[in-house]
XYZ file of C-alpha atoms in Angstrom:
433
model
C 177.761 -85.959 222.693
C 179.001 -88.917 224.273
C 182.767 -89.276 225.728
C 185.188 -91.062 223.800
C 186.102 -94.666 225.091
C 189.445 -94.265 223.916
C 190.492 -90.982 225.842
C 192.154 -92.147 229.592
C 193.326 -88.343 230.516
C 192.414 -84.722 229.741
C 193.991 -81.354 231.300
C 191.247 -79.658 233.490
C 189.867 -76.826 230.468
C 190.125 -74.282 233.838
C 194.044 -75.095 235.272
C 195.388 -76.914 232.850
C 195.530 -80.236 235.769
C 196.368 -83.513 234.034
C 193.453 -85.653 235.016
C 192.633 -89.575 234.643
C 189.534 -91.005 233.040
C 188.375 -94.095 234.718
C 184.447 -94.221 235.236
C 183.270 -95.213 231.569
C 180.263 -94.220 229.396
C 177.799 -92.872 232.104
C 180.086 -90.491 233.197
C 178.348 -86.837 232.795
C 180.625 -84.687 234.915
C 183.779 -84.480 236.315
C 185.372 -82.627 239.262
C 188.818 -81.434 239.400
C 190.441 -82.057 242.416
C 193.019 -79.381 242.163
C 190.653 -75.964 240.904
C 187.017 -77.692 241.821
C 185.542 -76.981 238.266
C 183.094 -78.787 237.240
C 183.535 -80.193 233.751
C 181.227 -81.439 231.049
C 181.874 -84.753 230.155
C 179.813 -84.639 227.579
C 180.682 -81.001 225.404
C 184.713 -81.692 225.739
C 185.560 -80.816 229.571
C 183.460 -77.601 229.195
C 184.129 -75.975 232.357
C 180.206 -75.742 233.619
C 181.358 -73.743 237.559
C 183.307 -74.149 239.861
C 183.492 -75.379 243.907
C 185.782 -72.884 245.840
C 186.845 -73.020 249.540
C 186.443 -76.367 250.082
C 188.368 -78.776 252.318
C 189.205 -82.540 251.145
C 188.021 -84.362 254.105
C 190.672 -87.556 255.162
C 189.861 -90.604 253.261
C 192.980 -93.610 253.215
C 191.469 -93.805 249.579
C 192.251 -91.705 246.798
C 190.985 -91.443 243.177
C 193.082 -94.802 240.537
C 192.946 -96.961 243.032
C 190.998 -99.962 242.295
C 190.643 -102.759 244.769
C 188.372 -106.362 244.030
C 185.462 -106.970 246.522
C 182.855 -109.737 245.932
C 185.142 -111.196 242.782
C 184.800 -107.634 240.493
C 187.711 -105.117 240.510
C 186.596 -101.480 241.240
C 188.395 -98.373 240.447
C 187.052 -95.705 242.310
C 186.266 -92.659 240.749
C 184.587 -90.125 242.717
C 184.411 -89.391 246.167
C 181.731 -87.093 248.031
C 181.404 -85.786 251.600
C 177.833 -85.657 253.286
C 177.093 -84.298 256.715
C 173.935 -84.220 258.919
C 173.112 -82.559 261.729
C 170.756 -84.354 264.223
C 170.296 -84.085 268.064
C 172.498 -81.840 268.083
C 175.618 -83.540 266.578
C 177.217 -83.177 263.216
C 177.690 -86.313 261.553
C 180.123 -86.614 258.201
C 180.660 -90.042 256.335
C 182.524 -90.188 252.557
C 180.840 -91.962 249.610
C 183.654 -93.475 247.096
C 182.062 -94.033 244.005
C 183.432 -96.955 242.653
C 183.267 -98.580 238.686
C 183.345 -101.798 237.208
C 183.939 -101.862 233.212
C 181.685 -105.448 233.822
C 179.426 -104.783 236.868
C 178.969 -101.065 236.901
C 178.980 -98.264 239.366
C 178.388 -98.346 243.255
C 179.595 -97.509 246.434
C 182.503 -97.830 249.603
C 181.417 -95.642 252.305
C 183.637 -94.524 255.251
C 181.960 -93.680 258.151
C 183.027 -93.421 261.552
C 186.014 -96.364 260.649
C 183.421 -98.494 259.281
C 183.049 -99.585 255.547
C 179.323 -99.870 253.764
C 179.365 -101.284 250.144
C 176.559 -99.676 248.391
C 174.821 -100.560 245.085
C 171.383 -99.282 242.959
C 168.388 -101.477 243.895
C 166.522 -101.741 241.017
C 163.307 -104.172 242.848
C 160.288 -103.406 244.517
C 159.429 -101.145 247.449
C 159.590 -97.850 248.655
C 158.762 -96.214 252.308
C 157.843 -92.622 251.686
C 157.946 -89.982 254.682
C 153.751 -90.083 254.653
C 154.564 -93.585 255.600
C 156.789 -93.040 258.295
C 154.238 -89.909 259.517
C 151.376 -92.130 259.947
C 152.340 -95.887 260.695
C 151.630 -97.050 264.094
C 154.245 -99.719 263.696
C 157.512 -99.251 261.441
C 156.974 -99.635 258.377
C 158.309 -103.249 256.783
C 159.466 -103.758 253.445
C 159.611 -107.294 251.723
C 162.298 -108.269 249.195
C 162.730 -111.619 247.855
C 162.009 -112.645 250.955
C 163.911 -110.456 253.364
C 162.113 -109.119 255.367
C 163.104 -105.009 255.969
C 161.711 -102.803 259.236
C 161.781 -99.056 259.899
C 165.501 -97.575 260.738
C 165.291 -93.838 260.802
C 165.120 -90.787 258.100
C 167.836 -89.108 257.381
C 168.455 -85.489 255.608
C 171.725 -84.879 254.790
C 173.919 -82.074 252.687
C 176.784 -82.827 249.789
C 179.977 -80.438 251.509
C 182.421 -82.153 249.232
C 183.080 -83.505 245.495
C 185.886 -84.873 243.684
C 185.993 -86.724 240.632
C 183.813 -88.750 238.096
C 179.942 -89.049 238.221
C 176.991 -90.195 236.349
C 174.795 -86.898 237.307
C 175.264 -83.375 238.569
C 176.101 -82.941 242.360
C 175.879 -79.747 244.152
C 177.257 -78.326 247.059
C 174.497 -78.148 249.752
C 172.498 -79.945 248.471
C 169.744 -82.143 250.005
C 168.951 -85.793 249.912
C 166.718 -87.293 252.135
C 166.751 -91.301 252.793
C 164.492 -93.889 254.975
C 166.063 -96.380 255.724
C 165.157 -100.289 256.584
C 167.207 -102.565 258.096
C 166.937 -106.664 258.033
C 169.297 -108.625 259.603
C 172.351 -108.450 256.976
C 171.381 -105.621 254.623
C 169.932 -101.850 254.393
C 167.720 -100.693 251.594
C 168.080 -96.780 251.487
C 165.189 -94.922 249.936
C 166.610 -91.355 248.792
C 165.015 -88.648 247.183
C 166.745 -85.714 245.863
C 164.426 -82.818 244.803
C 162.071 -84.722 242.139
C 164.333 -87.521 242.039
C 163.621 -91.010 243.699
C 166.289 -93.533 243.977
C 166.693 -97.144 245.783
C 170.073 -98.664 247.333
C 171.081 -101.881 249.547
C 173.697 -101.623 251.328
C 175.955 -104.415 253.203
C 178.409 -104.335 255.913
C 182.570 -104.337 254.483
C 184.529 -106.244 257.182
C 187.828 -103.810 257.905
C 190.468 -106.376 256.239
C 188.585 -106.927 253.111
C 188.973 -103.570 251.731
C 192.750 -103.275 253.646
C 193.288 -106.839 251.303
C 191.831 -105.093 248.400
C 192.718 -101.959 248.173
C 196.353 -102.449 250.102
C 195.718 -99.577 252.253
C 196.249 -99.807 256.069
C 192.865 -98.175 258.262
C 193.899 -96.175 261.069
C 190.915 -94.941 261.921
C 188.855 -96.947 264.677
C 185.332 -97.499 264.815
C 183.919 -96.428 268.212
C 180.439 -97.841 268.284
C 178.360 -100.852 266.623
C 177.152 -99.861 263.587
C 173.495 -100.881 262.644
C 175.206 -103.045 259.514
C 177.648 -104.568 261.483
C 177.414 -108.415 261.649
C 177.857 -110.309 264.894
C 180.717 -112.387 265.693
C 179.908 -115.513 266.981
C 183.431 -117.386 266.861
C 184.288 -121.158 265.492
C 182.274 -122.575 268.936
C 179.289 -120.225 269.106
C 176.626 -122.436 268.343
C 177.794 -125.570 270.374
C 178.869 -124.015 273.869
C 175.319 -122.354 273.108
C 173.659 -125.753 272.091
C 175.057 -127.360 275.293
C 175.194 -124.990 277.993
C 171.284 -124.947 277.169
C 171.001 -129.157 277.162
C 173.380 -129.610 280.853
C 171.607 -126.801 281.934
C 168.408 -128.396 281.392
C 169.928 -131.550 282.122
C 171.216 -130.902 285.526
C 168.551 -129.429 286.642
C 166.713 -132.819 286.020
C 169.125 -134.019 288.111
C 168.908 -131.208 290.845
C 164.916 -132.116 290.656
C 165.103 -135.885 291.104
C 167.475 -135.734 294.016
C 166.272 -132.992 295.889
C 162.746 -134.979 295.299
C 164.678 -138.406 297.183
C 163.366 -138.372 300.926
C 165.280 -140.788 302.449
C 163.248 -142.873 305.055
C 162.444 -142.167 308.608
C 165.223 -143.369 311.489
C 163.469 -141.499 313.933
C 159.559 -139.934 313.766
C 158.385 -137.385 315.489
C 159.924 -137.766 318.580
C 158.273 -135.467 321.151
C 160.134 -133.474 324.313
C 158.873 -130.984 326.648
C 160.235 -128.397 328.533
C 160.642 -130.244 331.302
C 162.348 -133.354 329.460
C 165.176 -130.992 328.347
C 168.544 -131.446 328.268
C 167.957 -135.161 326.455
C 169.797 -137.434 325.074
C 168.415 -139.606 321.853
C 170.136 -142.425 320.643
C 169.358 -143.886 316.605
C 170.416 -146.336 314.573
C 172.926 -145.117 311.122
C 174.059 -146.595 307.976
C 177.656 -145.423 307.216
C 176.077 -145.001 303.276
C 177.719 -141.621 302.050
C 174.189 -140.333 301.847
C 172.850 -137.097 304.086
C 171.374 -137.701 306.951
C 168.686 -134.318 308.207
C 167.821 -133.661 312.145
C 165.053 -131.974 311.985
C 163.321 -129.447 314.884
C 159.913 -127.781 315.086
C 158.105 -126.453 318.377
C 155.504 -124.108 319.260
C 156.635 -121.248 319.531
C 154.942 -117.952 318.977
C 156.166 -114.647 319.488
C 158.992 -116.125 321.509
C 162.436 -118.252 320.254
C 164.437 -120.518 321.878
C 168.172 -121.369 320.999
C 169.315 -125.230 320.932
C 172.493 -126.590 322.143
C 172.915 -129.925 320.032
C 175.666 -132.529 320.315
C 176.353 -135.511 318.105
C 178.616 -138.541 318.918
C 179.125 -141.165 316.582
C 179.170 -144.980 318.217
C 182.250 -144.548 319.299
C 181.482 -141.673 321.416
C 183.448 -139.593 319.051
C 181.799 -135.804 318.225
C 180.036 -135.596 315.190
C 179.494 -132.298 315.733
C 178.707 -129.349 318.058
C 176.266 -126.454 316.568
C 173.423 -124.392 317.395
C 170.258 -123.541 316.008
C 167.700 -120.738 316.992
C 163.942 -121.013 316.784
C 161.732 -118.405 316.228
C 158.608 -116.810 315.279
C 156.662 -113.466 315.739
C 153.283 -112.132 314.525
C 151.316 -109.138 315.291
C 148.865 -106.380 313.535
C 149.721 -102.294 312.282
C 148.967 -100.130 310.450
C 149.601 -102.070 307.231
C 148.076 -105.110 308.437
C 149.157 -108.460 309.859
C 152.494 -109.308 309.768
C 154.657 -112.380 310.392
C 158.455 -113.653 310.052
C 160.527 -116.164 311.564
C 160.199 -120.099 311.400
C 159.765 -122.478 313.719
C 161.543 -125.345 312.210
C 164.968 -125.633 311.925
C 167.711 -128.268 310.757
C 171.179 -129.157 310.309
C 172.362 -132.210 307.358
C 175.306 -134.733 307.491
C 176.665 -138.096 306.339
C 177.253 -139.982 308.501
C 180.460 -141.988 308.252
C 180.575 -145.700 310.829
C 177.789 -147.479 311.369
C 175.954 -147.580 314.319
C 174.390 -146.246 316.700
C 174.580 -142.194 317.323
C 173.513 -140.014 320.478
C 171.672 -136.888 320.242
C 171.703 -134.389 323.110
C 169.758 -131.292 322.877
C 169.426 -128.782 325.403
C 167.743 -125.276 325.826
C 170.398 -122.810 326.998
C 168.742 -119.752 326.071
C 165.196 -118.477 325.460
C 162.132 -115.812 325.637
C 159.262 -114.717 324.522
C 158.496 -111.102 322.688
C 155.740 -109.050 324.279
C 156.735 -105.963 321.679
C 153.284 -103.860 320.503
C 151.142 -105.448 318.093
C 151.602 -108.898 319.132
C 148.683 -111.034 317.849
C 149.605 -113.230 321.066
C 151.673 -113.846 323.926
C 151.988 -116.859 325.491
C 153.372 -117.915 329.350
C 156.731 -120.174 328.025
C 158.983 -119.517 324.661
C 157.398 -123.395 324.327
C 155.993 -126.298 325.506
C 157.289 -128.924 323.222
C 160.367 -130.095 320.421
C 159.436 -132.231 318.204
C 162.965 -134.192 316.534
C 162.894 -136.018 313.383
C 165.625 -137.653 312.009
C 165.769 -138.851 307.753
C 168.218 -140.866 306.408
C 169.185 -141.713 302.987
C 168.891 -137.921 301.129
C 170.481 -136.538 298.497
C 171.543 -133.220 298.238
C 170.792 -131.039 295.273
C 173.380 -128.499 295.753
C 176.305 -129.410 293.121
C 174.127 -130.254 290.107
C 171.871 -126.568 291.183
C 175.441 -124.802 290.693
C 176.208 -126.817 287.774
C 172.843 -125.871 286.197
C 173.917 -122.169 287.822
C 177.365 -122.534 285.779
C 175.888 -123.562 282.342
C 172.668 -121.298 282.333
C 175.376 -118.208 282.839
C 177.342 -120.117 279.774
C 174.182 -119.787 278.094
C 173.191 -116.201 279.092
C 176.560 -115.131 278.504
C 176.542 -116.357 274.740
C 172.857 -115.460 273.851
C 173.716 -112.389 275.614
C 176.480 -111.284 273.479
C 173.928 -111.655 270.659
C 171.317 -109.697 272.347
C 173.060 -107.076 273.022
C 174.989 -106.744 269.906
C 171.612 -106.550 267.901
C 170.527 -104.077 270.393
C 173.546 -101.722 269.676
C 172.991 -101.903 265.497
C 169.316 -100.844 266.584
C 170.344 -97.855 268.910
C 170.707 -95.445 266.749
C 166.913 -96.035 265.380
C 164.569 -92.880 265.031
C 161.201 -94.648 265.967
C 159.920 -93.774 269.072
C 156.766 -96.304 270.051
C 154.271 -93.710 271.526
C 152.349 -95.178 274.745
């Protein structure tokens, strides 16, 4: 027999408590929240059995609450608490069964402060435990063009029941669920005894549920849920695209600036040790472009410290500076090695047009005669070559801008990447080498 659709409330046939009838014609049992009695809806609410000693889980939702989700008015008609032991810890979640006279049955699940909306999936596709065990790669299911990748296998037990249900739940009843996830949804392939069902779940924003059911959720999510969508923000796409484009533009500008070789003002001017200290004069234009003075010496397992002074056309010092040129090489137990450089340089921007005078001296120098030295020469160096080029451009600032835009791009891209990584962190798939 089926339940009379005109019945809106009953009294529990075990304890006499008044119970609302909310769940539609497919309900087969109703479990009294007061005494735990399971009542047979199809047999005048005859008491079938009692679930004693159950502790009601903490949930902000109660049976009889109504709310609109995705444009459909639902009523909460029952709740089930599930528990799973994995990795030495217990995980619990609460399924709230929903009913709509026009759209049938659904679930609203509360797990670790997150909310998930689930409906039965009647489309194609199934992943079995055997398929997971023998697969070298995570099994994949495609449904209506959506790609679902294996996520995890769970075995949970029912620890609390209350309300109306379209089947007969049992305390301790175990369900094995194989989950596969896409970018926006999850398919659950559930096996309970000999029964098999498929479900499709999506994430529900907290505020959506609070507004729908007029409740306040005091539970704070402590991790990213596998179905939780990435919150990009209103300008995410623009910032991601713009930062990438500007980083490329700045890198190209840096390449252009760095490739400008300028022109020789003083080319390959050679000084011997006997010529030092020496003064060298060369003309420069005050064109706001860089001028680079380059030095190279034939040091070998030796070093030389250059004392440098540059005067402008008005004999005003432009700079007093020092540069060290050193180069060492040899062999040891690990083979040949070398370090240092035979070159040095400094750059500046001339502020006046005219003849500049560079004074060069080598007040300090030396030869290294350590063990393993490849060769030792009598003097630290024999000659010093000086070259002056003007009309150069610096790529420093455009490189800095490229780095800044690149960091902004990585920050935006990294936010999404980290979110995706957090979503998949709970998978139990392990790649075996």
